[in-house]
PDB file of C-alpha atoms in Angstrom:
ATOM      1  CA  MET A 722     -60.343   5.793 -10.597  1.00  0.00           C
ATOM      2  CA  TYR A 723     -63.659   6.693  -8.982  1.00  0.00           C
ATOM      3  CA  GLN A 724     -64.378   2.769  -8.028  1.00  0.00           C
ATOM      4  CA  ILE A 725     -60.247   2.693  -6.553  1.00  0.00           C
ATOM      5  CA  LEU A 726     -60.768   5.393  -4.379  1.00  0.00           C
ATOM      6  CA  LYS A 727     -64.168   4.597  -3.624  1.00  0.00           C
ATOM      7  CA  GLN A 728     -62.409   0.908  -1.819  1.00  0.00           C
ATOM      8  CA  ILE A 729     -60.146   3.260   0.179  1.00  0.00           C
ATOM      9  CA  ILE A 730     -62.326   5.303   1.797  1.00  0.00           C
ATOM     10  CA  THR A 731     -64.699   2.367   2.664  1.00  0.00           C
ATOM     11  CA  THR A 732     -61.742  -0.250   3.777  1.00  0.00           C
ATOM     12  CA  GLY A 733     -60.153   2.317   5.546  1.00  0.00           C
ATOM     13  CA  ILE A 734     -56.660   1.860   7.854  1.00  0.00           C
ATOM     14  CA  LYS A 735     -55.887  -1.449   7.994  1.00  0.00           C
ATOM     15  CA  THR A 736     -52.295  -1.678  10.120  1.00  0.00           C
ATOM     16  CA  GLU A 737     -51.700  -3.387  13.219  1.00  0.00           C
ATOM     17  CA  ALA A 738     -51.396  -0.691  16.446  1.00  0.00           C
ATOM     18  CA  ALA A 739     -47.554   0.359  17.104  1.00  0.00           C
ATOM     19  CA  PRO A 740     -46.085  -1.869  19.463  1.00  0.00           C
ATOM     20  CA  GLN A 741     -45.350  -0.069  23.007  1.00  0.00           C
ATOM     21  CA  PRO A 742     -42.089   0.826  24.817  1.00  0.00           C
ATOM     22  CA  ASP A 743     -40.560  -1.513  26.517  1.00  0.00           C
ATOM     23  CA  GLU A 744     -38.692  -0.238  29.315  1.00  0.00           C
ATOM     24  CA  SER A 745     -35.768  -3.221  29.362  1.00  0.00           C
ATOM     25  CA  MET A 746     -34.987  -2.014  26.469  1.00  0.00           C
ATOM     26  CA  ARG A 747     -34.025   1.358  27.614  1.00  0.00           C
ATOM     27  CA  LEU A 748     -31.672  -0.125  30.018  1.00  0.00           C
ATOM     28  CA  VAL A 749     -29.978  -2.672  27.657  1.00  0.00           C
ATOM     29  CA  GLU A 750     -29.074   0.477  25.538  1.00  0.00           C
ATOM     30  CA  GLN A 751     -28.045   2.374  28.398  1.00  0.00           C
ATOM     31  CA  ARG A 752     -25.695  -0.523  29.095  1.00  0.00           C
ATOM     32  CA  LEU A 753     -24.407  -0.860  25.428  1.00  0.00           C
ATOM     33  CA  GLN A 754     -24.268   3.045  24.461  1.00  0.00           C
ATOM     34  CA  GLN A 755     -22.060   2.986  28.313  1.00  0.00           C
ATOM     35  CA  GLN A 756     -20.040  -0.376  26.515  1.00  0.00           C
ATOM     36  CA  ILE A 757     -19.028   1.625  23.498  1.00  0.00           C
ATOM     37  CA  LEU A 758     -17.919   4.659  25.466  1.00  0.00           C
ATOM     38  CA  HIS A 759     -15.584   2.970  27.423  1.00  0.00           C
ATOM     39  CA  VAL A 760     -14.332   0.981  25.162  1.00  0.00           C
ATOM     40  CA  PHE A 761     -14.524   3.617  21.453  1.00  0.00           C
ATOM     41  CA  GLY A 762     -14.597   6.545  23.048  1.00  0.00           C
ATOM     42  CA  GLY A 763     -17.734   7.451  21.720  1.00  0.00           C
ATOM     43  CA  ALA A 764     -20.376   5.623  18.397  1.00  0.00           C
ATOM     44  CA  LEU A 765     -18.751   1.904  17.669  1.00  0.00           C
ATOM     45  CA  ALA A 766     -18.142   2.243  13.574  1.00  0.00           C
ATOM     46  CA  ILE A 767     -18.208  -0.294  11.250  1.00  0.00           C
ATOM     47  CA  ARG A 768     -16.701  -0.122   8.391  1.00  0.00           C
ATOM     48  CA  MET A 769     -18.936  -3.362   5.993  1.00  0.00           C
ATOM     49  CA  VAL A 770     -16.663  -5.446   3.481  1.00  0.00           C
ATOM     50  CA  ASP A 771     -17.937  -7.895   0.460  1.00  0.00           C
ATOM     51  CA  ALA A 772     -15.390 -10.576   0.216  1.00  0.00           C
ATOM     52  CA  GLY A 773     -17.293 -11.822  -2.794  1.00  0.00           C
ATOM     53  CA  SER A 774     -20.872 -12.282  -1.016  1.00  0.00           C
ATOM     54  CA  CYS A 775     -24.060 -12.993  -3.102  1.00  0.00           C
ATOM     55  CA  ASN A 776     -25.249  -9.824  -1.811  1.00  0.00           C
ATOM     56  CA  GLY A 777     -28.053 -11.819   1.230  1.00  0.00           C
ATOM     57  CA  CYS A 778     -25.630 -10.577   3.650  1.00  0.00           C
ATOM     58  CA  GLU A 779     -25.755  -7.602   2.562  1.00  0.00           C
ATOM     59  CA  LEU A 780     -29.617  -6.780   2.820  1.00  0.00           C
ATOM     60  CA  GLU A 781     -30.369  -8.001   5.947  1.00  0.00           C
ATOM     61  CA  ILE A 782     -27.244  -5.855   7.170  1.00  0.00           C
ATOM     62  CA  HIS A 783     -28.805  -2.248   4.882  1.00  0.00           C
ATOM     63  CA  ALA A 784     -32.159  -4.023   7.633  1.00  0.00           C
ATOM     64  CA  LEU A 785     -29.880  -3.120  10.829  1.00  0.00           C
ATOM     65  CA  ASN A 786     -30.124   0.475   9.644  1.00  0.00           C
ATOM     66  CA  ASN A 787     -34.092   0.783   9.329  1.00  0.00           C
ATOM     67  CA  ALA A 788     -36.136   2.251  11.362  1.00  0.00           C
ATOM     68  CA  TYR A 789     -37.089  -0.678  13.470  1.00  0.00           C
ATOM     69  CA  TYR A 790     -33.866  -1.868  14.545  1.00  0.00           C
ATOM     70  CA  ASN A 791     -32.284   1.869  14.664  1.00  0.00           C
ATOM     71  CA  ILE A 792     -28.655   0.713  15.080  1.00  0.00           C
ATOM     72  CA  GLU A 793     -27.769   4.726  14.585  1.00  0.00           C
ATOM     73  CA  GLY A 794     -30.058   5.382  17.907  1.00  0.00           C
ATOM     74  CA  LEU A 795     -27.030   2.660  19.603  1.00  0.00           C
ATOM     75  CA  GLY A 796     -24.608   4.672  19.463  1.00  0.00           C
ATOM     76  CA  ILE A 797     -23.518   2.655  15.653  1.00  0.00           C
ATOM     77  CA  LYS A 798     -22.063   3.531  12.342  1.00  0.00           C
ATOM     78  CA  PHE A 799     -21.479   2.313   9.358  1.00  0.00           C
ATOM     79  CA  VAL A 800     -18.217   4.868   7.544  1.00  0.00           C
ATOM     80  CA  ALA A 801     -16.702   4.836   4.508  1.00  0.00           C
ATOM     81  CA  SER A 802     -13.155   4.148   5.031  1.00  0.00           C
ATOM     82  CA  PRO A 803     -11.120   1.333   7.467  1.00  0.00           C
ATOM     83  CA  ARG A 804      -8.909   3.931   8.948  1.00  0.00           C
ATOM     84  CA  HIS A 805     -12.319   5.500  10.909  1.00  0.00           C
ATOM     85  CA  ALA A 806     -13.535   1.890  12.010  1.00  0.00           C
ATOM     86  CA  ASP A 807     -13.614  -0.164  14.431  1.00  0.00           C
ATOM     87  CA  MET A 808     -14.682  -3.097  13.716  1.00  0.00           C
ATOM     88  CA  LEU A 809     -15.193  -4.875  10.177  1.00  0.00           C
ATOM     89  CA  LEU A 810     -18.669  -6.613   8.837  1.00  0.00           C
ATOM     90  CA  VAL A 811     -17.319  -9.522   6.659  1.00  0.00           C
ATOM     91  CA  THR A 812     -19.429 -11.150   4.448  1.00  0.00           C
ATOM     92  CA  GLY A 813     -18.646 -14.197   2.178  1.00  0.00           C
ATOM     93  CA  PRO A 814     -16.195 -17.067   0.871  1.00  0.00           C
ATOM     94  CA  VAL A 815     -12.880 -14.596   0.540  1.00  0.00           C
ATOM     95  CA  SER A 816     -12.419 -14.827  -3.126  1.00  0.00           C
ATOM     96  CA  ARG A 817      -8.106 -15.216  -4.333  1.00  0.00           C
ATOM     97  CA  HIS A 818      -9.334 -11.483  -5.935  1.00  0.00           C
ATOM     98  CA  MET A 819     -10.175  -9.742  -2.612  1.00  0.00           C
ATOM     99  CA  ALA A 820      -7.512 -11.034  -0.196  1.00  0.00           C
ATOM    100  CA  VAL A 821      -5.124  -8.483  -0.870  1.00  0.00           C
ATOM    101  CA  ALA A 822      -7.776  -5.839  -0.193  1.00  0.00           C
ATOM    102  CA  LEU A 823      -9.471  -7.833   2.316  1.00  0.00           C
ATOM    103  CA  GLN A 824      -5.793  -7.752   4.071  1.00  0.00           C
ATOM    104  CA  ARG A 825      -5.035  -4.545   3.863  1.00  0.00           C
ATOM    105  CA  THR A 826      -8.284  -3.024   4.967  1.00  0.00           C
ATOM    106  CA  TYR A 827      -7.879  -5.167   8.268  1.00  0.00           C
ATOM    107  CA  ASP A 828      -4.104  -3.687   8.972  1.00  0.00           C
ATOM    108  CA  ALA A 829      -5.592   0.373   7.908  1.00  0.00           C
ATOM    109  CA  THR A 830      -7.685  -0.460  10.808  1.00  0.00           C
ATOM    110  CA  PRO A 831      -7.126   1.304  14.206  1.00  0.00           C
ATOM    111  CA  GLU A 832      -7.155  -0.901  17.172  1.00  0.00           C
ATOM    112  CA  PRO A 833      -8.799  -1.703  19.488  1.00  0.00           C
ATOM    113  CA  LYS A 834     -10.504  -3.397  16.219  1.00  0.00           C
ATOM    114  CA  LEU A 835     -12.842  -6.192  16.426  1.00  0.00           C
ATOM    115  CA  VAL A 836     -13.581  -8.301  12.915  1.00  0.00           C
ATOM    116  CA  VAL A 837     -17.526 -10.280  12.907  1.00  0.00           C
ATOM    117  CA  ALA A 838     -17.544 -12.331   9.967  1.00  0.00           C
ATOM    118  CA  ILE A 839     -21.363 -11.867   8.766  1.00  0.00           C
ATOM    119  CA  GLY A 840     -23.047 -15.971   6.899  1.00  0.00           C
ATOM    120  CA  GLU A 841     -23.018 -18.887   6.279  1.00  0.00           C
ATOM    121  CA  CYS A 842     -19.972 -17.894   3.989  1.00  0.00           C
ATOM    122  CA  ALA A 843     -17.887 -16.405   5.906  1.00  0.00           C
ATOM    123  CA  CYS A 844     -17.517 -18.355   8.590  1.00  0.00           C
ATOM    124  CA  THR A 845     -16.516 -22.658   7.096  1.00  0.00           C
ATOM    125  CA  GLY A 846     -16.758 -21.622   3.211  1.00  0.00           C
ATOM    126  CA  GLY A 847     -20.853 -22.583   2.275  1.00  0.00           C
ATOM    127  CA  ILE A 848     -22.104 -23.532  -0.578  1.00  0.00           C
ATOM    128  CA  PHE A 849     -18.581 -22.232  -2.216  1.00  0.00           C
ATOM    129  CA  ALA A 850     -17.037 -25.068  -0.017  1.00  0.00           C
ATOM    130  CA  PRO A 851     -15.481 -27.709  -2.212  1.00  0.00           C
ATOM    131  CA  ASP A 852     -16.913 -31.061  -1.263  1.00  0.00           C
ATOM    132  CA  GLY A 853     -13.957 -32.766   1.911  1.00  0.00           C
ATOM    133  CA  SER A 854     -13.064 -28.907   2.196  1.00  0.00           C
ATOM    134  CA  SER A 855     -13.504 -27.653   5.968  1.00  0.00           C
ATOM    135  CA  ASP A 856     -12.139 -24.455   5.947  1.00  0.00           C
ATOM    136  CA  GLY A 857     -13.560 -23.834   2.701  1.00  0.00           C
ATOM    137  CA  GLU A 858     -11.040 -23.066  -0.111  1.00  0.00           C
ATOM    138  CA  SER A 859     -10.389 -23.697  -3.710  1.00  0.00           C
ATOM    139  CA  TYR A 860      -9.285 -22.542  -6.857  1.00  0.00           C
ATOM    140  CA  ALA A 861     -11.205 -19.383  -6.779  1.00  0.00           C
ATOM    141  CA  SER A 862     -11.783 -18.856  -2.964  1.00  0.00           C
ATOM    142  CA  CYS A 863      -9.308 -18.729   0.222  1.00  0.00           C
ATOM    143  CA  GLY A 864     -12.773 -19.810   1.967  1.00  0.00           C
ATOM    144  CA  LYS A 865     -13.616 -18.651   5.428  1.00  0.00           C
ATOM    145  CA  VAL A 866     -12.327 -15.266   6.352  1.00  0.00           C
ATOM    146  CA  ALA A 867     -10.355 -16.581   9.794  1.00  0.00           C
ATOM    147  CA  ASN A 868      -8.659 -17.985   6.853  1.00  0.00           C
ATOM    148  CA  VAL A 869      -7.190 -14.043   6.194  1.00  0.00           C
ATOM    149  CA  ILE A 870      -7.193 -12.161   9.363  1.00  0.00           C
ATOM    150  CA  PRO A 871      -8.422 -12.621  12.935  1.00  0.00           C
ATOM    151  CA  VAL A 872     -11.707 -13.391  13.931  1.00  0.00           C
ATOM    152  CA  ASP A 873     -13.416 -12.469  16.897  1.00  0.00           C
ATOM    153  CA  VAL A 874     -16.921 -13.286  16.322  1.00  0.00           C
ATOM    154  CA  VAL A 875     -19.099 -15.532  13.480  1.00  0.00           C
ATOM    155  CA  VAL A 876     -22.264 -15.544  12.501  1.00  0.00           C
ATOM    156  CA  GLN A 877     -23.491 -18.524  11.176  1.00  0.00           C
ATOM    157  CA  GLY A 878     -27.000 -18.162   8.924  1.00  0.00           C
ATOM    158  CA  CYS A 879     -27.630 -17.939   4.934  1.00  0.00           C
ATOM    159  CA  PRO A 880     -28.389 -15.166   5.496  1.00  0.00           C
ATOM    160  CA  PRO A 881     -28.540 -14.194   9.370  1.00  0.00           C
ATOM    161  CA  THR A 882     -31.077 -11.846  10.671  1.00  0.00           C
ATOM    162  CA  PRO A 883     -30.220  -8.788  11.554  1.00  0.00           C
ATOM    163  CA  THR A 884     -31.418  -9.573  14.965  1.00  0.00           C
ATOM    164  CA  ALA A 885     -28.381 -11.963  14.548  1.00  0.00           C
ATOM    165  CA  ILE A 886     -26.246  -9.971  13.384  1.00  0.00           C
ATOM    166  CA  LEU A 887     -27.584  -7.261  15.560  1.00  0.00           C
ATOM    167  CA  GLN A 888     -25.951 -10.017  19.087  1.00  0.00           C
ATOM    168  CA  GLY A 889     -22.846 -10.852  17.106  1.00  0.00           C
ATOM    169  CA  ILE A 890     -22.239  -6.844  17.120  1.00  0.00           C
ATOM    170  CA  LEU A 891     -23.125  -6.917  20.113  1.00  0.00           C
ATOM    171  CA  THR A 892     -20.796  -9.836  21.605  1.00  0.00           C
ATOM    172  CA  ALA A 893     -17.505  -9.159  20.143  1.00  0.00           C
ATOM    173  CA  ILE A 894     -18.081  -5.417  21.941  1.00  0.00           C
ATOM    174  CA  SER A 895     -19.128  -6.916  25.220  1.00  0.00           C
ATOM    175  CA  ALA A 896     -16.126  -9.578  24.735  1.00  0.00           C
ATOM    176  CA  THR A 897     -13.892  -6.458  24.189  1.00  0.00           C
ATOM    177  CA  HIS A 898     -16.111  -4.372  27.552  1.00  0.00           C
ATOM    178  CA  VAL A 899     -14.858  -7.068  29.660  1.00  0.00           C
ATOM    179  CA  GLY A 900     -11.702  -8.199  27.900  1.00  0.00           C
ATOM    180  CA  GLN A 901     -11.300 -11.657  27.012  1.00  0.00           C
ATOM    181  CA  ARG A 902     -10.622 -10.503  23.241  1.00  0.00           C
TER     182      ARG A 902
END
């Protein structure tokens, strides 16, 4: 024990310095908060739906909640009920058993609602798509999310990075803000 404590004391702190604040990011945050306030009247509430994924995309979505990305600081929060949601983040190919649940979740989400498909499986069927299938359908899967509900934005990657997911969310908000929906 003494050796470990001695090593800790002699080594010291070996972390890198904290990044300096970026003023351009503050302007982006302010513009984003104004867009969210204008379109949704407050914070953007997101309901995440796992339609049959391997959980790789969920890990990246959960990373958005950590202090590095600070998605709550942008006025974006996750909710437990689709009745309180403005946006659905859907991951994975839609399994046959989840198709009805996904449709009901979509129907329960009030207007204006946005849908963002996260990950290669949600966009194309991914590795679960049989060879030659363009929409990812198989005996156990309805394929991509767009086969079941309308999708506004797709974020490809296996799994996509938290930054790519955040860009997809911001793209959906921007498209709604300028009336491109």
